[in-house]
Short mmCIF file of C-alpha atoms in Angstrom, two decimals:
data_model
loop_
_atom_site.label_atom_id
_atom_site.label_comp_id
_atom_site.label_asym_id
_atom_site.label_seq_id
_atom_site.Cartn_x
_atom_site.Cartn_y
_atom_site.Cartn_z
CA UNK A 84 165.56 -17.19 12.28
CA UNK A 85 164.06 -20.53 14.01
CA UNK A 86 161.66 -18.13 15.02
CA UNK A 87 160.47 -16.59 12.06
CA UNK A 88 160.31 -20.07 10.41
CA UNK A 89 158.00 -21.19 13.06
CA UNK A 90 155.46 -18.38 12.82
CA UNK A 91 155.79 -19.13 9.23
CA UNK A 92 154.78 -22.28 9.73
CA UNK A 93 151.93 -21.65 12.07
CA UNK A 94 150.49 -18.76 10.39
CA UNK A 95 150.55 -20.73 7.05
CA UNK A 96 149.03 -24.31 9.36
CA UNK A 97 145.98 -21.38 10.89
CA UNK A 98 145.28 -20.24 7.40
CA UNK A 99 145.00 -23.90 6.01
CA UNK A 100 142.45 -24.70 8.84
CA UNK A 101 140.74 -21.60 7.66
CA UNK A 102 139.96 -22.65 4.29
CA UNK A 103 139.19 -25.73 5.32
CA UNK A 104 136.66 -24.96 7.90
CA UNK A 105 135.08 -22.19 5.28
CA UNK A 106 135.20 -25.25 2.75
CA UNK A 107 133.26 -27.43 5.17
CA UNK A 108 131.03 -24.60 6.08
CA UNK A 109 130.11 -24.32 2.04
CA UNK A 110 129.80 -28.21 1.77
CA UNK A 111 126.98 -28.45 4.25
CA UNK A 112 125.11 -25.57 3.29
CA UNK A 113 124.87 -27.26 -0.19
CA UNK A 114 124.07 -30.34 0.90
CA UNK A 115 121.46 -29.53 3.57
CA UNK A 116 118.33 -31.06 2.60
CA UNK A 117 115.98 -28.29 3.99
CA UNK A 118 117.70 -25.72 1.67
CA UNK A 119 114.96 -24.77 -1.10
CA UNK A 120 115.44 -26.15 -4.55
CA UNK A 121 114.40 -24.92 -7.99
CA UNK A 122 110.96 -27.44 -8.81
CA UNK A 123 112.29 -29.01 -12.42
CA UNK A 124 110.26 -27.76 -15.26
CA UNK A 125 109.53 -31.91 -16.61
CA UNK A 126 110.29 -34.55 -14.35
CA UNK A 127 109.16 -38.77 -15.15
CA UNK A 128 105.77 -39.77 -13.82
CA UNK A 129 104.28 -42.94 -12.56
CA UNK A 130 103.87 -45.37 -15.84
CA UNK A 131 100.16 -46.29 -14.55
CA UNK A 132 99.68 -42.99 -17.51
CA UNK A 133 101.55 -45.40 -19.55
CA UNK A 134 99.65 -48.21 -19.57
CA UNK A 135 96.16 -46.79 -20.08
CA UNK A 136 97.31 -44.61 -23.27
CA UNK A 137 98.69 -48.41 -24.36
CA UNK A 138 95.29 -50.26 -23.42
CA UNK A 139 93.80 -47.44 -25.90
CA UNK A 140 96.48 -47.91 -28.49
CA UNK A 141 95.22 -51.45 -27.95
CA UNK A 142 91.30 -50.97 -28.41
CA UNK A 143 91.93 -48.61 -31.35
CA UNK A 144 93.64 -51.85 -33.33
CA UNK A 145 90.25 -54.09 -32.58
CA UNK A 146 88.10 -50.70 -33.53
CA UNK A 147 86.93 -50.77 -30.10
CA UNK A 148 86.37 -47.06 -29.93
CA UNK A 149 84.78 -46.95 -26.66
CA UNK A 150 86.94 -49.07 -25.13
CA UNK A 151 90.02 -46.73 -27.10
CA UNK A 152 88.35 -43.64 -25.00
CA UNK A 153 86.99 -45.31 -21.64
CA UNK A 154 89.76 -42.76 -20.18
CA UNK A 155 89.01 -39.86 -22.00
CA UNK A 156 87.26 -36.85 -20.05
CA UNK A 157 83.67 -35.90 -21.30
CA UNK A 158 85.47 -32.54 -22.51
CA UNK A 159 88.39 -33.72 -23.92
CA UNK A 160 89.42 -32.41 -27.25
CA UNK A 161 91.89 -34.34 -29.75
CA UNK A 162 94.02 -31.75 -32.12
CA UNK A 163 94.83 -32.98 -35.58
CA UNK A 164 97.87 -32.45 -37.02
CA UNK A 165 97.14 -29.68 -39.30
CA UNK A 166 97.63 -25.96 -38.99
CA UNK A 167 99.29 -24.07 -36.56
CA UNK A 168 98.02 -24.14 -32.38
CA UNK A 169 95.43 -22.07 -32.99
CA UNK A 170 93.92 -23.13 -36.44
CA UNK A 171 94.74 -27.11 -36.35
CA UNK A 172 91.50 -29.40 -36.42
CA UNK A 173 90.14 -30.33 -33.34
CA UNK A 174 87.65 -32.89 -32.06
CA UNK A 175 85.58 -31.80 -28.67
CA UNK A 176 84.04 -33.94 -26.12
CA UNK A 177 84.25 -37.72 -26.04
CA UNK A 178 80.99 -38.95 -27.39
CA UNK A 179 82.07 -36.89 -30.61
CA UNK A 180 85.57 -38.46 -31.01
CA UNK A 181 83.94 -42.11 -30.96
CA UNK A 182 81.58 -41.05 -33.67
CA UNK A 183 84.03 -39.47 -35.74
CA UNK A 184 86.14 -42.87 -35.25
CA UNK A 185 82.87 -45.03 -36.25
CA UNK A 186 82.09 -42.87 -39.25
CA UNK A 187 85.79 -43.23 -40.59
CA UNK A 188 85.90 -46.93 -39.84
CA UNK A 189 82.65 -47.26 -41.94
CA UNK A 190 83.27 -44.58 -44.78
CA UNK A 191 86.83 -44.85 -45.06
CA UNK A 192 87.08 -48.52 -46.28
CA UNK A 193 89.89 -49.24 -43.70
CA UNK A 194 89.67 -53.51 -43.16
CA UNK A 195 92.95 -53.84 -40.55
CA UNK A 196 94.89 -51.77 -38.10
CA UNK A 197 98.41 -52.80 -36.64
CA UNK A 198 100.17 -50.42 -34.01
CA UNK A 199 103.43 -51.65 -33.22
CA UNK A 200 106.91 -50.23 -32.01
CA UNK A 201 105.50 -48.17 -29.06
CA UNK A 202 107.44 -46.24 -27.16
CA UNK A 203 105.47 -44.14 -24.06
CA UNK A 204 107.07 -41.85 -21.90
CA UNK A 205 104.99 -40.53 -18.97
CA UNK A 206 105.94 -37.24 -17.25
CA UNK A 207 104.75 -34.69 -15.20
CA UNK A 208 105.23 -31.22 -16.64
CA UNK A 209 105.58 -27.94 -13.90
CA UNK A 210 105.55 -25.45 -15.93
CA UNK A 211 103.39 -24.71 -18.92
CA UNK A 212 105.51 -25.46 -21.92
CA UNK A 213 105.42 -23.06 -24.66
CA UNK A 214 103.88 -24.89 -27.34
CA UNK A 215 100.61 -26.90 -24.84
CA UNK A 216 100.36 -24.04 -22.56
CA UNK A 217 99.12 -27.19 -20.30
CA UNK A 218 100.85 -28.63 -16.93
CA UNK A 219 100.35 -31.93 -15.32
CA UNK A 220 100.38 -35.63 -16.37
CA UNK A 221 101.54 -36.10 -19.95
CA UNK A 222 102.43 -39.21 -21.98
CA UNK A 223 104.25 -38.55 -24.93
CA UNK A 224 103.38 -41.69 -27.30
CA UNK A 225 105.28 -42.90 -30.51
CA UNK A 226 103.89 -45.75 -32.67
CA UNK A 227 103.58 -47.01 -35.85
CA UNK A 228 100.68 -47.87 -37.23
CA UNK A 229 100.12 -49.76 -40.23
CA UNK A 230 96.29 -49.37 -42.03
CA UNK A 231 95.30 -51.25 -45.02
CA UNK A 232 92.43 -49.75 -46.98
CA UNK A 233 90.78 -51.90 -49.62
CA UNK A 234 93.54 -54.15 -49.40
CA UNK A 235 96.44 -51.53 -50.01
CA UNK A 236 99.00 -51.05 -47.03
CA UNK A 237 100.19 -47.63 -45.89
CA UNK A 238 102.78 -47.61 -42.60
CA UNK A 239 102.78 -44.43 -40.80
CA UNK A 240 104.91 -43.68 -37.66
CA UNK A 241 103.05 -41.36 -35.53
CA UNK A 242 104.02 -39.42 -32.27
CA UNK A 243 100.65 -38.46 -30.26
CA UNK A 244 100.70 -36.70 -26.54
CA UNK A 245 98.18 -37.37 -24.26
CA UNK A 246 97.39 -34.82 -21.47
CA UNK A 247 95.75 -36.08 -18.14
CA UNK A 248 93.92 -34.11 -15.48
CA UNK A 249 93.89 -34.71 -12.01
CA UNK A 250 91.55 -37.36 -11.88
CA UNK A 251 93.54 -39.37 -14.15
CA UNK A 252 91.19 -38.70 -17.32
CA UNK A 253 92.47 -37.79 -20.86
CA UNK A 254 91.36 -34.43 -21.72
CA UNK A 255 93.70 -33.52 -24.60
CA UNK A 256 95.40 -35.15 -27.14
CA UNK A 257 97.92 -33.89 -29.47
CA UNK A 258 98.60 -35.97 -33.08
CA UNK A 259 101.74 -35.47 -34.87
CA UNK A 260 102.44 -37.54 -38.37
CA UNK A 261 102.51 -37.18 -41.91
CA UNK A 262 98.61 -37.57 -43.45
CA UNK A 263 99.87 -37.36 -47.38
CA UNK A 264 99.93 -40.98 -47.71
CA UNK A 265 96.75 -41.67 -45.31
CA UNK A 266 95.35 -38.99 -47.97
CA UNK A 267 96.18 -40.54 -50.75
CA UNK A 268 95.43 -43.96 -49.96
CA UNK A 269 92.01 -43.07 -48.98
CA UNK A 270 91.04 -40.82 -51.75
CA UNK A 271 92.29 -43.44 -54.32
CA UNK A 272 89.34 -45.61 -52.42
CA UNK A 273 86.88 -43.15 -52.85
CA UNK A 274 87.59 -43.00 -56.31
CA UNK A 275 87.61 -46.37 -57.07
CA UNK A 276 84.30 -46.99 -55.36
CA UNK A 277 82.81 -43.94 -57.04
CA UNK A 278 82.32 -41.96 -54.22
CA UNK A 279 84.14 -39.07 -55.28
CA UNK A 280 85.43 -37.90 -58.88
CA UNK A 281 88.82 -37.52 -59.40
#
């Protein structure tokens, strides 16, 4: 009987050291560092992004429109927020966005610009995301910007994402906020001046 119990005992001590040898064996394999990994579809980037899509925000508020694209690439394109991917408004090329931003400043009877309440978050994106179809750098900006045209305030909170290529330039920018009361605001101007009939 003594006997029995012992080989009970040592059968049920070899089996223990098993399992825990196996367990070991499963811990290190885990946790070796040269085992490959799955590469993260969005992971943070450096905030260097950060701060230049805030030195723009900046420039833009003091209708500096050069100095709001000094990083944009010579091919960059800014999408409107209208439409779908594939029919929104675009801008191409730099030299055309400052113009565009020149000609609204001058036509569009806006006297003051305030951006405040920004939030940027730079990351680097691995894989193409369904909606951009882009990869690298991106800064996903949030803002509000309060314009006064003709003395009459509208406050919009906007959400714009900036794509970078590998030399650190802008070449794509993606603008998401509600343009009724921009619209509105604006048109009422025109109006007013006599610009355009109601």
């Amino acid at each position: 009987m003594k006997t029995r119990i012992s080989k009970l005992i040592l059968i049920t001590f070899l089996l223990g050291v098993v399992f825990l040898l196996h367990s070991c064996g499963e811990t290190a394999a885990s946790t070796n560092p040269t085992a490959p990994t799955e590469t993260p579809d969005v992971i943070s980037a450096a905030e260097e992004y950060a701060d230049v899509i805030n030195e723009s925000l900046k420039a833009a508020t003091k209708f500096d429109f050069d100095g709001m694209h000094q990083h944009y690439a010579a091919d960059a394109v800014h999408y409107w927020p209208d439409g779908t991917i594939e029919t929104r408004t675009s801008i191409t090329g730099k030299a055309e966005m400052v113009a565009w931003w020149k000609k609204w400043q001058a036509t569009s009877g806006i006297e003051k610009m305030e951006i405040s309440n920004i939030n940027l978050v730079p990351l680097q994106v691995n894989k193409p995301l369904k909606y951009y179809n882009i990869m690298g750098t991106v800064v996903l900006a949030y803002f509000d910007n309060l314009m006064v045209y003709n003395g009459q305030p509208v406050s919009v909170r906007m959400h714009w994402a900036y794509a970078f290529n590998d030399d650190k330039k802008i070449t794509a920018v993606f603008s998401y906020y509600d343009r009724s009361g921009i619209i509105e605001t604006v048109k009422a101007n025109l109006i007013k001046s006599g610009a355009v009939d109601k």
